[in-house]
Amino acid sequence: MGVNPLDRYESLVDDPTAFRAACDRPLPTTVRVNTIKSSAERTRRALDDEGVAYDPVSWADDLLTLPDSSPGDSWAFAHGWLHGQEEVSALPSLALDPQPGETVWCACAAPGSKATHTAALMADQGNVVANDSSLGRLSALRHNAQRLGVTATTVTRADARSYSLNPFAFDAFDRALVDVPCSCEGTVRKNPDVLTEWTMDHVESLAEIQTDILCRAVQATRAGGIVVYSTCTFAPEENEAVLDRVLAAEDCRVVEWDAPAGLETDPGITAWAGERYDPQVERATRVYPHRNDTGGFFCARLEVGA
Amino acid sequence: MSESSDAENRSNRFDRLPATPAEREVPGRVARSEVLDYWADRYGIPSETFDQKTFWEKGAGKIWVVDGDHPSPIAVEGLGMTCLRTRQEFWKPTTDFVQRFGELATDCVVVLSDDEAARFMSGDEQAVAWDGDWGYLIAARETAGDAVPLGVGLYTYGTLDSMVPKGRRR
Ligand SMILES: C[S@@+](CC[C@H](N)C(=O)[O-])C[C@H]1O[C@@H](n2cnc3c(N)ncnc32)[C@H](O)[C@@H]1O
């Protein structure tokens, strides 16, 4: 039996006992309202009509928690008005702040929660290029995008590290959302196995892939464009350390973004395991489970060149 | 132009529909104007709804609706959403299309009770009261004060047959 990786983070959090206790609790069930098909207000009325209980999420109008049902149980879901999505996983699309009509790359998009959220924030106008390397996961993405009624999308299958813009008429993206494969420590409340499967070797090999994908995203985004990097893990090796390497290799900087009011977050860390990182990484956002009763998350907003 | 349906279904090639039948180059391919007329004439969905959308064919008769424009042909895994089946006697809208745009329809919308809607969503056939056109109807149910589409049903001889695909049944 290896060590529990969560032990590593006790020195980072304000309240280690609360952190560990939250990681042991199951996650609340949350859904996102699909604003492509219905407003948050109308959807709440529909849920009232059919007697499905929900609670608002304080920091986002279009997120609801379901105290005693599963996402797929309601008529609202059958109409394609709801999508099961963990609360914190709505953060990267908000940090990206995409605008209608833009061309946005979701480099690792399957099964499509953030890509469809991104399209919804664009009022389904423009082009969300949803890419993934896994054929099986792409079929889940296509199913979700269709069900939610997204027309502003192109789906591609490629390795994001060497992504080519050849099929397209444009030569750079306005924005990119880089929601990389990671060690998923922050999903422990949903899937405790992530802890037993954890190895430092795996973390290190992921960090290499993450760095390569983020570099490619910075290169493929126009000067002045925005790239959001996100993971659902606490490991600084996959978070701040990746940013640190990309800042050194590519023309970009980490910029401030205001996490939604009501969501308690922590800044990125600038030192870990004897290494020091570029001070800009402090502008990144950490979300620990005990602060808002959510999963764990990491998110940074970068501006490209110029 | 290879029209072997097997080869076409496996390909990832999407072709933009010609604007009008006069500009048609591929035999059997429907024109954008015909698709807009179909939505407007049968369902009363205003053509302006699609001013910013383009329509594409991948495989024989499978039509996709996409926001904005792209180079044609384009080889990608997916482009917008499937909306319509052509190249058959009666064109057939998709579940996903009617859920996305069907609220704008004024014709061929049958509003089901919740019990009927539940049978419809489980993929069953059932008797319904309807005295309009036969063929593919938009099946809706009342919620939050609106008639909200669930999917497509085939109405013949007093019976509505659910076209909800397996992956969307409940
Ligand atoms: C965290 S998941 C993405 C979740 C997704 N953004 C969402 O919100 O639904 C990471 C994804 O990266 C994909 N992936 C892994 N390596 C990749 C690569 N080299 N290029 C592109 N995608 C990759 C995996 O198949 C997986 O679907």
Short mmCIF file of C-alpha atoms and ligand atoms in Angstrom, two decimals:
data_model
loop_
_atom_site.label_atom_id
_atom_site.label_comp_id
_atom_site.label_asym_id
_atom_site.label_seq_id
_atom_site.Cartn_x
_atom_site.Cartn_y
_atom_site.Cartn_z
CA MET A 1 0.00 0.00 0.00
CA GLY A 2 1.35 3.37 -1.02
CA VAL A 3 0.83 6.62 0.77
CA ASN A 4 -2.38 8.57 0.45
CA PRO A 5 -1.54 11.42 -1.97
CA LEU A 6 -3.86 13.74 -0.06
CA ASP A 7 -1.33 13.69 2.80
CA ARG A 8 0.88 15.81 0.57
CA TYR A 9 -1.54 18.74 0.62
CA GLU A 10 -2.16 19.17 4.32
CA SER A 11 0.48 21.91 4.41
CA LEU A 12 -1.30 23.80 1.60
CA VAL A 13 -4.78 24.04 3.05
CA ASP A 14 -6.03 26.29 5.84
CA ASP A 15 -7.88 23.49 7.65
CA PRO A 16 -6.45 19.99 6.99
CA THR A 17 -9.09 18.23 9.08
CA ALA A 18 -11.96 19.87 7.21
CA PHE A 19 -10.16 19.17 3.91
CA ARG A 20 -9.84 15.45 4.66
CA ALA A 21 -13.38 15.20 5.99
CA ALA A 22 -14.78 16.83 2.83
CA CYS A 23 -12.75 14.46 0.61
CA ASP A 24 -14.39 11.52 2.41
CA ARG A 25 -17.96 12.73 1.83
CA PRO A 26 -19.89 11.91 -1.34
CA LEU A 27 -20.37 14.79 -3.74
CA PRO A 28 -23.71 16.63 -4.03
CA THR A 29 -25.55 16.01 -7.33
CA THR A 30 -25.43 19.12 -9.51
CA VAL A 31 -26.83 20.01 -12.92
CA ARG A 32 -26.20 22.88 -15.29
CA VAL A 33 -29.14 24.49 -17.08
CA ASN A 34 -28.62 24.31 -20.84
CA THR A 35 -29.31 27.94 -21.73
CA ILE A 36 -29.24 27.05 -25.43
CA LYS A 37 -32.71 25.58 -24.91
CA SER A 38 -34.15 27.24 -21.83
CA SER A 39 -33.43 30.03 -19.35
CA ALA A 40 -32.50 29.22 -15.76
CA GLU A 41 -35.73 30.91 -14.66
CA ARG A 42 -38.00 28.86 -16.95
CA THR A 43 -36.17 25.67 -16.03
CA ARG A 44 -36.74 26.30 -12.33
CA ARG A 45 -40.45 26.82 -13.04
CA ALA A 46 -40.53 23.54 -15.01
CA LEU A 47 -38.90 21.70 -12.11
CA ASP A 48 -41.44 23.30 -9.74
CA ASP A 49 -44.26 22.13 -12.05
CA GLU A 50 -43.11 18.53 -11.92
CA GLY A 51 -42.26 18.61 -8.23
CA VAL A 52 -38.50 18.05 -8.52
CA ALA A 53 -36.62 19.56 -5.58
CA TYR A 54 -33.52 21.67 -6.28
CA ASP A 55 -31.30 24.14 -4.48
CA PRO A 56 -29.60 27.10 -6.09
CA VAL A 57 -25.79 27.24 -6.24
CA SER A 58 -24.93 30.58 -4.65
CA TRP A 59 -22.32 31.63 -7.20
CA ALA A 60 -23.98 30.63 -10.48
CA ASP A 61 -27.51 31.20 -11.71
CA ASP A 62 -27.46 28.28 -14.13
CA LEU A 63 -26.27 25.63 -11.64
CA LEU A 64 -28.62 23.68 -9.35
CA THR A 65 -28.05 20.94 -6.82
CA LEU A 66 -30.57 18.09 -6.67
CA PRO A 67 -31.01 16.92 -3.05
CA ASP A 68 -33.07 13.82 -3.82
CA SER A 69 -32.92 12.90 -7.50
CA SER A 70 -30.45 12.02 -10.25
CA PRO A 71 -29.82 14.41 -13.15
CA GLY A 72 -31.61 12.14 -15.65
CA ASP A 73 -34.82 11.71 -13.63
CA SER A 74 -36.73 14.84 -14.63
CA TRP A 75 -38.78 15.92 -17.62
CA ALA A 76 -36.53 18.98 -17.78
CA PHE A 77 -33.68 16.57 -18.53
CA ALA A 78 -35.74 14.77 -21.20
CA HIS A 79 -36.22 18.14 -22.94
CA GLY A 80 -32.45 18.65 -22.98
CA TRP A 81 -32.63 21.56 -20.53
CA LEU A 82 -30.28 20.00 -17.96
CA HIS A 83 -26.82 18.50 -18.09
CA GLY A 84 -25.26 16.63 -15.17
CA GLN A 85 -22.08 18.55 -14.38
CA GLU A 86 -20.06 19.03 -11.23
CA GLU A 87 -20.21 22.55 -9.86
CA VAL A 88 -16.51 23.41 -10.12
CA SER A 89 -16.31 22.04 -13.64
CA ALA A 90 -18.31 25.10 -14.71
CA LEU A 91 -15.38 27.36 -13.75
CA PRO A 92 -13.10 27.04 -16.81
CA SER A 93 -15.74 28.15 -19.31
CA LEU A 94 -16.49 31.16 -17.10
CA ALA A 95 -12.77 31.97 -16.87
CA LEU A 96 -12.57 31.67 -20.66
CA ASP A 97 -15.43 34.20 -21.05
CA PRO A 98 -16.05 33.29 -24.72
CA GLN A 99 -18.05 35.72 -26.88
CA PRO A 100 -20.71 34.91 -29.50
CA GLY A 101 -19.15 34.52 -32.94
CA GLU A 102 -15.69 33.55 -31.74
CA THR A 103 -13.67 30.50 -32.69
CA VAL A 104 -12.75 28.53 -29.58
CA TRP A 105 -10.66 25.39 -29.24
CA CYS A 106 -11.53 22.82 -26.59
CA ALA A 107 -8.33 20.80 -26.84
CA CYS A 108 -9.42 17.86 -24.66
CA ALA A 109 -13.17 18.12 -24.91
CA ALA A 110 -14.77 14.73 -24.33
CA PRO A 111 -17.35 14.01 -22.97
CA GLY A 112 -18.19 17.64 -23.63
CA SER A 113 -19.40 19.28 -20.41
CA LYS A 114 -17.14 22.30 -20.80
CA ALA A 115 -17.41 22.47 -24.59
CA THR A 116 -21.21 22.57 -24.42
CA HIS A 117 -21.08 25.09 -21.58
CA THR A 118 -18.72 27.19 -23.69
CA ALA A 119 -21.15 27.02 -26.65
CA ALA A 120 -24.00 28.04 -24.34
CA LEU A 121 -22.04 31.08 -23.10
CA MET A 122 -21.59 32.01 -26.78
CA ALA A 123 -25.38 31.77 -27.29
CA ASP A 124 -24.62 28.92 -29.71
CA GLN A 125 -23.01 31.38 -32.15
CA GLY A 126 -19.51 30.92 -33.52
CA ASN A 127 -17.46 27.76 -33.57
CA VAL A 128 -16.44 25.60 -30.62
CA VAL A 129 -13.89 23.18 -32.03
CA ALA A 130 -14.29 20.22 -29.71
CA ASN A 131 -11.32 17.89 -30.00
CA ASP A 132 -10.31 14.71 -28.23
CA SER A 133 -7.93 11.89 -29.01
CA SER A 134 -10.24 9.12 -27.81
CA LEU A 135 -12.79 7.82 -30.30
CA GLY A 136 -14.95 6.24 -27.59
CA ARG A 137 -15.08 9.44 -25.56
CA LEU A 138 -15.82 11.45 -28.71
CA SER A 139 -18.98 9.47 -29.25
CA ALA A 140 -20.12 10.51 -25.76
CA LEU A 141 -19.25 14.10 -26.65
CA ARG A 142 -21.27 13.96 -29.86
CA HIS A 143 -24.22 12.50 -28.00
CA ASN A 144 -24.09 15.28 -25.39
CA ALA A 145 -23.65 18.10 -27.92
CA GLN A 146 -26.57 16.83 -30.00
CA ARG A 147 -28.79 16.33 -26.97
CA LEU A 148 -28.09 19.87 -25.80
CA GLY A 149 -28.77 21.25 -29.29
CA VAL A 150 -25.35 22.77 -30.01
CA THR A 151 -25.00 23.96 -33.63
CA ALA A 152 -21.90 26.15 -33.09
CA THR A 153 -19.47 23.27 -33.02
CA THR A 154 -17.00 21.22 -35.01
CA VAL A 155 -15.79 17.90 -33.64
CA THR A 156 -12.29 16.65 -34.42
CA ARG A 157 -10.21 13.68 -33.35
CA ALA A 158 -6.52 14.36 -32.97
CA ASP A 159 -3.65 14.41 -30.54
CA ALA A 160 -3.85 17.95 -29.14
CA ARG A 161 -0.04 18.09 -28.82
CA SER A 162 0.38 18.24 -32.59
CA TYR A 163 -2.99 19.74 -33.53
CA SER A 164 -3.33 20.94 -37.13
CA LEU A 165 -5.66 23.73 -38.29
CA ASN A 166 -5.61 22.35 -41.85
CA PRO A 167 -9.32 21.50 -42.20
CA PHE A 168 -10.27 25.08 -41.33
CA ALA A 169 -10.40 28.45 -43.06
CA PHE A 170 -8.91 30.30 -40.04
CA ASP A 171 -5.30 30.21 -38.88
CA ALA A 172 -5.66 30.86 -35.14
CA PHE A 173 -8.24 30.47 -32.39
CA ASP A 174 -9.64 33.43 -30.46
CA ARG A 175 -9.58 31.37 -27.28
CA ALA A 176 -8.66 27.90 -26.11
CA LEU A 177 -9.84 25.80 -23.19
CA VAL A 178 -7.23 23.26 -22.14
CA ASP A 179 -8.90 20.85 -19.74
CA VAL A 180 -6.19 18.24 -19.68
CA PRO A 181 -6.10 14.57 -18.65
CA CYS A 182 -4.87 14.56 -15.05
CA SER A 183 -4.53 12.42 -11.93
CA CYS A 184 -8.07 13.48 -10.91
CA GLU A 185 -7.36 13.76 -7.18
CA GLY A 186 -10.11 16.37 -6.95
CA THR A 187 -12.73 13.82 -8.05
CA VAL A 188 -12.02 11.60 -5.01
CA ARG A 189 -15.51 12.29 -3.62
CA LYS A 190 -17.01 10.66 -6.72
CA ASN A 191 -14.34 8.04 -7.34
CA PRO A 192 -12.18 7.10 -4.32
CA ASP A 193 -10.14 4.73 -6.55
CA VAL A 194 -8.11 7.71 -7.79
CA LEU A 195 -6.18 7.54 -4.52
CA THR A 196 -5.26 3.86 -4.69
CA GLU A 197 -4.26 4.13 -8.36
CA TRP A 198 -2.10 7.21 -7.74
CA THR A 199 1.65 7.04 -8.50
CA MET A 200 4.28 9.77 -8.80
CA ASP A 201 5.37 8.26 -12.13
CA HIS A 202 1.90 8.73 -13.50
CA VAL A 203 1.79 12.33 -12.27
CA GLU A 204 5.10 13.03 -13.97
CA SER A 205 4.11 11.48 -17.27
CA LEU A 206 0.83 13.40 -17.22
CA ALA A 207 2.71 16.64 -16.52
CA GLU A 208 4.68 16.15 -19.73
CA ILE A 209 1.56 15.64 -21.82
CA GLN A 210 -0.14 18.59 -20.12
CA THR A 211 2.80 20.87 -20.86
CA ASP A 212 2.86 19.85 -24.53
CA ILE A 213 -0.89 20.36 -24.95
CA LEU A 214 -0.83 23.76 -23.26
CA CYS A 215 2.13 24.87 -25.42
CA ARG A 216 0.25 23.87 -28.56
CA ALA A 217 -2.83 25.79 -27.38
CA VAL A 218 -0.81 28.96 -26.80
CA GLN A 219 0.74 28.60 -30.27
CA ALA A 220 -2.64 28.03 -31.92
CA THR A 221 -4.29 31.06 -30.27
CA ARG A 222 -4.03 34.55 -31.79
CA ALA A 223 -2.03 37.31 -30.13
CA GLY A 224 -4.18 38.88 -27.43
CA GLY A 225 -6.31 35.74 -27.23
CA ILE A 226 -7.14 33.86 -24.02
CA VAL A 227 -6.14 30.34 -23.01
CA VAL A 228 -7.61 28.70 -19.93
CA TYR A 229 -5.76 25.79 -18.34
CA SER A 230 -7.63 23.52 -15.95
CA THR A 231 -7.33 20.24 -14.08
CA CYS A 232 -9.37 18.44 -11.44
CA THR A 233 -6.30 17.67 -9.36
CA PHE A 234 -4.37 19.22 -6.47
CA ALA A 235 -0.89 18.06 -7.54
CA PRO A 236 1.29 21.16 -8.09
CA GLU A 237 3.36 19.07 -10.54
CA GLU A 238 0.32 19.08 -12.87
CA ASN A 239 -0.76 22.63 -12.12
CA GLU A 240 1.64 25.45 -11.23
CA ALA A 241 4.69 23.47 -12.46
CA VAL A 242 3.08 23.06 -15.89
CA LEU A 243 2.28 26.77 -16.07
CA ASP A 244 5.84 27.58 -15.01
CA ARG A 245 7.30 25.55 -17.89
CA VAL A 246 4.88 26.95 -20.47
CA LEU A 247 5.56 30.53 -19.33
CA ALA A 248 9.24 29.92 -19.98
CA ALA A 249 8.69 28.28 -23.36
CA GLU A 250 5.88 30.33 -24.96
CA ASP A 251 4.86 33.96 -25.39
CA CYS A 252 2.10 34.26 -22.79
CA ARG A 253 1.36 35.41 -19.25
CA VAL A 254 -0.98 34.40 -16.46
CA VAL A 255 -3.62 37.07 -15.88
CA GLU A 256 -5.97 37.78 -13.00
CA TRP A 257 -9.54 36.68 -13.33
CA ASP A 258 -12.26 37.17 -10.80
CA ALA A 259 -13.67 33.87 -9.64
CA PRO A 260 -17.44 34.26 -9.23
CA ALA A 261 -18.52 36.08 -6.06
CA GLY A 262 -19.58 33.56 -3.42
CA LEU A 263 -17.05 30.89 -4.44
CA GLU A 264 -14.19 30.55 -1.94
CA THR A 265 -10.89 30.02 -3.74
CA ASP A 266 -7.17 29.95 -2.95
CA PRO A 267 -4.31 31.36 -5.05
CA GLY A 268 -1.78 29.26 -6.95
CA ILE A 269 1.35 28.29 -5.03
CA THR A 270 4.84 29.52 -5.97
CA ALA A 271 6.97 26.90 -4.20
CA TRP A 272 6.66 23.13 -3.88
CA ALA A 273 8.97 20.22 -3.15
CA GLY A 274 12.07 22.39 -3.26
CA GLU A 275 11.12 24.10 -6.55
CA ARG A 276 10.16 27.73 -7.10
CA TYR A 277 7.74 28.77 -9.80
CA ASP A 278 7.26 31.97 -11.78
CA PRO A 279 5.43 34.33 -9.38
CA GLN A 280 2.66 34.82 -11.99
CA VAL A 281 1.26 31.39 -11.12
CA GLU A 282 -0.12 32.91 -7.95
CA ARG A 283 -2.87 34.40 -10.18
CA ALA A 284 -4.20 30.89 -10.80
CA THR A 285 -7.17 29.59 -8.83
CA ARG A 286 -7.25 26.58 -6.52
CA VAL A 287 -10.53 25.17 -5.24
CA TYR A 288 -10.41 22.83 -2.25
CA PRO A 289 -13.44 20.59 -1.51
CA HIS A 290 -14.05 21.80 2.05
CA ARG A 291 -14.31 25.48 1.12
CA ASN A 292 -17.56 25.21 -0.91
CA ASP A 293 -18.55 21.53 -0.54
CA THR A 294 -17.47 20.73 -4.13
CA GLY A 295 -14.85 18.68 -5.93
CA GLY A 296 -11.26 19.91 -6.13
CA PHE A 297 -10.16 22.05 -9.05
CA PHE A 298 -7.39 24.15 -10.57
CA CYS A 299 -7.83 26.84 -13.19
CA ALA A 300 -5.63 29.55 -14.73
CA ARG A 301 -6.33 32.23 -17.32
CA LEU A 302 -3.50 33.06 -19.72
CA GLU A 303 -3.18 35.84 -22.27
CA VAL A 304 -1.23 35.14 -25.43
CA GLY A 305 1.60 37.28 -26.85
CA ALA A 306 1.48 40.93 -27.87
CA MET B 1 -18.97 10.78 -57.09
CA SER B 2 -19.21 7.50 -55.24
CA GLU B 3 -22.70 7.03 -53.89
CA SER B 4 -22.05 3.75 -52.10
CA SER B 5 -23.85 4.37 -48.83
CA ASP B 6 -21.45 2.18 -46.90
CA ALA B 7 -18.40 4.15 -47.94
CA GLU B 8 -20.18 7.46 -47.36
CA ASN B 9 -21.36 6.60 -43.89
CA ARG B 10 -17.86 5.77 -42.86
CA SER B 11 -16.38 8.92 -44.33
CA ASN B 12 -16.02 12.10 -42.31
CA ARG B 13 -16.71 14.32 -45.25
CA PHE B 14 -19.36 17.02 -44.98
CA ASP B 15 -20.59 18.90 -48.07
CA ARG B 16 -22.50 22.18 -47.87
CA LEU B 17 -25.94 22.03 -49.49
CA PRO B 18 -26.32 24.07 -52.68
CA ALA B 19 -28.35 27.25 -52.17
CA THR B 20 -31.02 26.30 -54.70
CA PRO B 21 -31.94 23.25 -56.80
CA ALA B 22 -30.54 25.07 -59.87
CA GLU B 23 -27.06 24.96 -58.29
CA ARG B 24 -27.24 21.26 -57.50
CA GLU B 25 -24.18 19.29 -58.70
CA VAL B 26 -24.61 16.01 -56.81
CA PRO B 27 -27.69 14.07 -57.91
CA GLY B 28 -30.21 13.59 -55.12
CA ARG B 29 -28.65 16.19 -52.84
CA VAL B 30 -31.30 18.50 -51.46
CA ALA B 31 -30.86 22.31 -51.62
CA ARG B 32 -30.83 24.74 -48.69
CA SER B 33 -33.93 26.48 -50.08
CA GLU B 34 -35.82 23.18 -50.07
CA VAL B 35 -34.84 22.51 -46.45
CA LEU B 36 -35.96 26.00 -45.37
CA ASP B 37 -39.24 25.55 -47.28
CA TYR B 38 -39.81 22.21 -45.55
CA TRP B 39 -39.41 23.71 -42.05
CA ALA B 40 -41.62 26.68 -43.00
CA ASP B 41 -44.32 24.87 -44.99
CA ARG B 42 -44.82 21.82 -42.83
CA TYR B 43 -44.02 23.14 -39.35
CA GLY B 44 -44.33 26.91 -39.67
CA ILE B 45 -40.74 27.47 -38.48
CA PRO B 46 -39.75 30.87 -39.97
CA SER B 47 -36.88 30.68 -42.48
CA GLU B 48 -35.12 33.64 -40.77
CA THR B 49 -34.43 31.27 -37.86
CA PHE B 50 -31.65 29.84 -40.00
CA ASP B 51 -30.16 33.06 -41.42
CA GLN B 52 -26.87 32.40 -39.60
CA LYS B 53 -26.95 28.63 -40.09
CA THR B 54 -25.64 26.47 -42.93
CA PHE B 55 -26.84 23.00 -43.89
CA TRP B 56 -24.55 20.08 -44.79
CA GLU B 57 -24.86 16.52 -46.02
CA LYS B 58 -22.72 13.66 -44.78
CA GLY B 59 -23.57 10.24 -46.08
CA ALA B 60 -26.58 9.92 -48.33
CA GLY B 61 -29.47 12.00 -47.05
CA LYS B 62 -28.25 12.85 -43.55
CA ILE B 63 -28.48 16.64 -43.14
CA TRP B 64 -26.67 18.66 -40.45
CA VAL B 65 -27.33 22.22 -39.28
CA VAL B 66 -24.33 24.30 -38.29
CA ASP B 67 -23.82 27.83 -37.03
CA GLY B 68 -21.83 30.00 -39.46
CA ASP B 69 -19.93 28.77 -42.47
CA HIS B 70 -16.97 26.49 -43.19
CA PRO B 71 -14.94 25.46 -46.24
CA SER B 72 -16.77 22.76 -48.23
CA PRO B 73 -16.11 19.90 -48.29
CA ILE B 74 -14.68 19.58 -44.79
CA ALA B 75 -13.32 16.39 -43.23
CA VAL B 76 -14.10 16.41 -39.51
CA GLU B 77 -15.74 14.03 -37.03
CA GLY B 78 -18.77 16.21 -36.48
CA LEU B 79 -20.25 19.49 -37.68
CA GLY B 80 -23.12 21.04 -35.72
CA MET B 81 -26.03 18.67 -35.21
CA THR B 82 -28.01 16.24 -37.37
CA CYS B 83 -31.35 17.73 -38.24
CA LEU B 84 -33.04 15.89 -41.08
CA ARG B 85 -33.15 12.69 -43.10
CA THR B 86 -33.77 13.29 -46.84
CA ARG B 87 -33.47 11.00 -49.89
CA GLN B 88 -36.56 9.09 -48.77
CA GLU B 89 -40.22 9.60 -49.60
CA PHE B 90 -41.06 11.41 -46.37
CA TRP B 91 -38.34 13.54 -44.85
CA LYS B 92 -37.80 12.93 -41.17
CA PRO B 93 -36.60 15.54 -38.64
CA THR B 94 -34.36 14.38 -35.80
CA THR B 95 -35.26 14.40 -32.10
CA ASP B 96 -32.38 16.77 -31.44
CA PHE B 97 -33.54 19.23 -34.10
CA VAL B 98 -37.12 19.44 -32.86
CA GLN B 99 -35.92 19.86 -29.27
CA ARG B 100 -33.67 22.73 -30.39
CA PHE B 101 -35.89 24.54 -32.93
CA GLY B 102 -39.32 22.90 -32.61
CA GLU B 103 -40.60 25.46 -30.11
CA LEU B 104 -40.84 27.86 -33.04
CA ALA B 105 -43.23 25.53 -34.88
CA THR B 106 -46.89 26.48 -35.32
CA ASP B 107 -48.06 23.41 -37.28
CA CYS B 108 -47.83 19.65 -36.88
CA VAL B 109 -47.25 19.89 -33.11
CA VAL B 110 -49.18 17.37 -31.04
CA VAL B 111 -49.30 18.22 -27.33
CA LEU B 112 -49.30 15.09 -25.17
CA SER B 113 -50.47 14.60 -21.60
CA ASP B 114 -47.72 13.55 -19.17
CA ASP B 115 -48.91 9.91 -19.36
CA GLU B 116 -48.81 9.99 -23.15
CA ALA B 117 -45.45 11.76 -23.04
CA ALA B 118 -44.06 9.02 -20.79
CA ARG B 119 -45.20 6.33 -23.26
CA PHE B 120 -43.74 8.40 -26.08
CA MET B 121 -40.36 8.67 -24.32
CA SER B 122 -40.24 4.93 -23.77
CA GLY B 123 -40.42 4.49 -27.55
CA ASP B 124 -43.97 3.10 -27.70
CA GLU B 125 -46.76 3.43 -30.19
CA GLN B 126 -50.11 4.78 -28.90
CA ALA B 127 -53.50 6.06 -29.98
CA VAL B 128 -53.71 9.87 -29.82
CA ALA B 129 -56.37 12.43 -30.70
CA TRP B 130 -55.13 14.38 -33.74
CA ASP B 131 -57.00 15.72 -36.74
CA GLY B 132 -54.19 17.43 -38.63
CA ASP B 133 -51.71 16.15 -41.23
CA TRP B 134 -50.43 12.62 -41.15
CA GLY B 135 -46.72 11.88 -41.14
CA TYR B 136 -43.94 13.15 -38.88
CA LEU B 137 -45.24 15.36 -36.07
CA ILE B 138 -43.47 17.22 -33.28
CA ALA B 139 -44.56 15.66 -29.99
CA ALA B 140 -44.56 18.16 -27.13
CA ARG B 141 -45.71 18.42 -23.56
CA GLU B 142 -46.84 21.38 -21.52
CA THR B 143 -44.35 22.73 -18.97
CA ALA B 144 -43.71 26.12 -17.37
CA GLY B 145 -46.64 27.40 -19.44
CA ASP B 146 -45.17 26.41 -22.81
CA ALA B 147 -45.63 23.48 -25.21
CA VAL B 148 -42.11 22.11 -25.19
CA PRO B 149 -40.96 19.57 -27.83
CA LEU B 150 -39.81 16.10 -26.80
CA GLY B 151 -39.24 14.47 -30.15
CA VAL B 152 -40.70 13.21 -33.42
CA GLY B 153 -43.65 10.85 -33.79
CA LEU B 154 -45.01 9.23 -36.93
CA TYR B 155 -48.78 9.69 -37.06
CA THR B 156 -50.90 7.30 -39.17
CA TYR B 157 -54.43 5.85 -38.72
CA GLY B 158 -55.01 7.36 -35.28
CA THR B 159 -51.69 6.14 -33.90
CA LEU B 160 -48.53 8.02 -32.94
CA ASP B 161 -45.36 5.95 -33.22
CA SER B 162 -42.43 7.34 -31.22
CA MET B 163 -39.22 7.95 -33.18
CA VAL B 164 -37.19 8.68 -30.04
CA PRO B 165 -33.85 6.90 -30.54
CA LYS B 166 -32.78 4.20 -28.06
CA GLY B 167 -30.15 6.42 -26.43
CA ARG B 168 -32.76 9.04 -25.52
CA ARG B 169 -35.55 6.77 -24.25
CA ARG B 170 -36.53 6.64 -20.61
C1 LIG C 1 -10.41 15.83 -18.11
S1 LIG C 1 -10.91 14.98 -19.55
C2 LIG C 1 -11.81 16.25 -20.41
C3 LIG C 1 -13.19 16.55 -19.88
C4 LIG C 1 -13.95 17.52 -20.75
N1 LIG C 1 -13.21 18.76 -20.94
C5 LIG C 1 -15.34 17.82 -20.24
O1 LIG C 1 -15.54 18.90 -19.69
O2 LIG C 1 -16.26 17.00 -20.43
C6 LIG C 1 -9.43 14.83 -20.49
C7 LIG C 1 -9.61 14.33 -21.92
O3 LIG C 1 -8.36 14.42 -22.58
C8 LIG C 1 -8.31 13.43 -23.58
N2 LIG C 1 -6.90 13.32 -24.01
C9 LIG C 1 -5.89 12.67 -23.39
N3 LIG C 1 -4.73 12.86 -24.07
C10 LIG C 1 -5.03 13.68 -25.12
C11 LIG C 1 -4.26 14.22 -26.20
N4 LIG C 1 -2.94 13.99 -26.30
N5 LIG C 1 -4.89 14.98 -27.12
C12 LIG C 1 -6.23 15.21 -27.01
N6 LIG C 1 -6.99 14.73 -26.02
C13 LIG C 1 -6.40 13.96 -25.09
C14 LIG C 1 -8.93 12.22 -22.92
O4 LIG C 1 -9.43 11.32 -23.88
C15 LIG C 1 -10.03 12.87 -22.06
O5 LIG C 1 -11.25 12.81 -22.75
#
